[in-house]
Amino acid sequence: KAGVTQTPRYLIKTRGQQVTLSCSPISGHRSVSWYQQTPGQGLQFLFEYFSETQRNKGNFPGRFSGRQFSNSRSEMNVSTLELGDSALYLCASRTDIGETQYFGPGTRLLVL
Amino acid sequence: AQSVTQPDIHITVSEGASLELRCNYSYGATPYLFWYVQSPGQGLQLLLKYFSGDTLVQGIKGFEAEFKRSQSSFNLRKPSVHWSDAAEYFCAVGGPLNNNDMRFGAGTRLTVKP
């Protein structure tokens, strides 16, 4: 099976812009979670989608949003970008709660 | 609250030496525990996991970890480190108390000396 794929791998934006990141889960996985990784805060949970519904949410502002499509692919959107949003954004998929999450390679976002 | 502590930010070992990376967790029930490895610029790769059963868990690349409930620990071990093991290692806890989203430790960076 193909692994979790994320596009794009690298992205440069300027403050105030918005960005959309994409994640394609492993075939058969209905749960997709997003994480932000920064040197200062480490790995932080953003949200999880399951069957097109947000099932769980971390402690991030409303500028961070996501959605999931019927084929389980997920997108994450960040509006009004701030310098502090520069990070590696990781997507992970699993079949359901209680199962192992498998991570994609990440999208590295740089906000200038 | 659920949390994970990795006390060692950076560890250096010689190639061929044994390795132990520490992980302590706080969780109000029986946790699911994971160790992931991340090479520079890459995503996370699962090394091993503990859900239940045998407290000594074998993983990939020769790693193992032992769940010790009395010490709230899940330390990662390898008997003989290879230069290719240099990476960052993350311990994570998840479970029904938080809908199984994972809380990660801050990570331990492993350097391997030739």
mmCIF file of C-alpha atoms in Angstrom, chain A residues 9-10 35 37 42-43 45 48 55-56 88 90 94 97-106 108, chain B residues 32 34 36 38 41-46 49 51 88 90 96 98-106:
data_model
loop_
_atom_site.group_PDB
_atom_site.id
_atom_site.type_symbol
_atom_site.label_atom_id
_atom_site.label_comp_id
_atom_site.label_asym_id
_atom_site.label_seq_id
_atom_site.Cartn_x
_atom_site.Cartn_y
_atom_site.Cartn_z
ATOM 1 C CA ARG A 9 6.287 19.457 0.416
ATOM 2 C CA TYR A 10 7.545 23.016 0.725
ATOM 3 C CA TYR A 35 -0.101 18.102 13.652
ATOM 4 C CA GLN A 37 5.772 20.730 14.573
ATOM 5 C CA GLY A 42 7.286 20.492 19.485
ATOM 6 C CA LEU A 43 4.540 18.340 18.025
ATOM 7 C CA PHE A 45 -2.257 18.159 17.659
ATOM 8 C CA GLU A 48 -8.774 14.945 13.432
ATOM 9 C CA ARG A 55 -13.996 14.410 15.567
ATOM 10 C CA ASN A 56 -11.365 16.006 17.725
ATOM 11 C CA LEU A 88 6.365 21.453 9.588
ATOM 12 C CA LEU A 90 2.320 16.589 9.507
ATOM 13 C CA ARG A 94 -5.365 5.402 10.674
ATOM 14 C CA ILE A 97 -9.628 5.060 17.067
ATOM 15 C CA GLY A 98 -7.332 2.648 18.832
ATOM 16 C CA GLU A 99 -5.296 1.891 15.757
ATOM 17 C CA THR A 100 -1.821 3.073 14.897
ATOM 18 C CA GLN A 101 -1.347 6.408 13.160
ATOM 19 C CA TYR A 102 0.942 6.519 10.150
ATOM 20 C CA PHE A 103 2.556 9.812 9.275
ATOM 21 C CA GLY A 104 3.253 11.511 5.989
ATOM 22 C CA PRO A 105 6.519 13.316 5.180
ATOM 23 C CA GLY A 106 5.059 16.704 6.080
ATOM 24 C CA ARG A 108 7.258 22.648 5.479
ATOM 25 C CA TYR B 32 -1.544 3.441 24.397
ATOM 26 C CA PHE B 34 4.263 4.732 20.983
ATOM 27 C CA TYR B 36 8.407 7.227 16.650
ATOM 28 C CA GLN B 38 12.170 11.215 12.716
ATOM 29 C CA GLY B 41 13.347 16.831 7.144
ATOM 30 C CA GLN B 42 11.219 13.708 7.261
ATOM 31 C CA GLY B 43 7.959 12.612 8.777
ATOM 32 C CA LEU B 44 7.611 10.234 11.706
ATOM 33 C CA GLN B 45 8.127 6.510 11.405
ATOM 34 C CA LEU B 46 6.586 4.169 13.949
ATOM 35 C CA LYS B 49 3.654 0.480 20.118
ATOM 36 C CA PHE B 51 -1.664 -1.279 23.562
ATOM 37 C CA GLU B 88 15.163 12.333 16.762
ATOM 38 C CA PHE B 90 9.550 10.806 20.064
ATOM 39 C CA PRO B 96 -9.701 6.774 25.151
ATOM 40 C CA ASN B 98 -8.507 12.035 24.736
ATOM 41 C CA ASN B 99 -10.268 10.355 21.855
ATOM 42 C CA ASN B 100 -6.989 8.723 21.019
ATOM 43 C CA ASP B 101 -5.296 11.792 19.694
ATOM 44 C CA MET B 102 -1.681 11.590 20.674
ATOM 45 C CA ARG B 103 0.385 13.699 23.023
ATOM 46 C CA PHE B 104 4.034 13.767 22.108
ATOM 47 C CA GLY B 105 7.105 14.273 24.198
ATOM 48 C CA ALA B 106 9.590 16.970 23.250
#
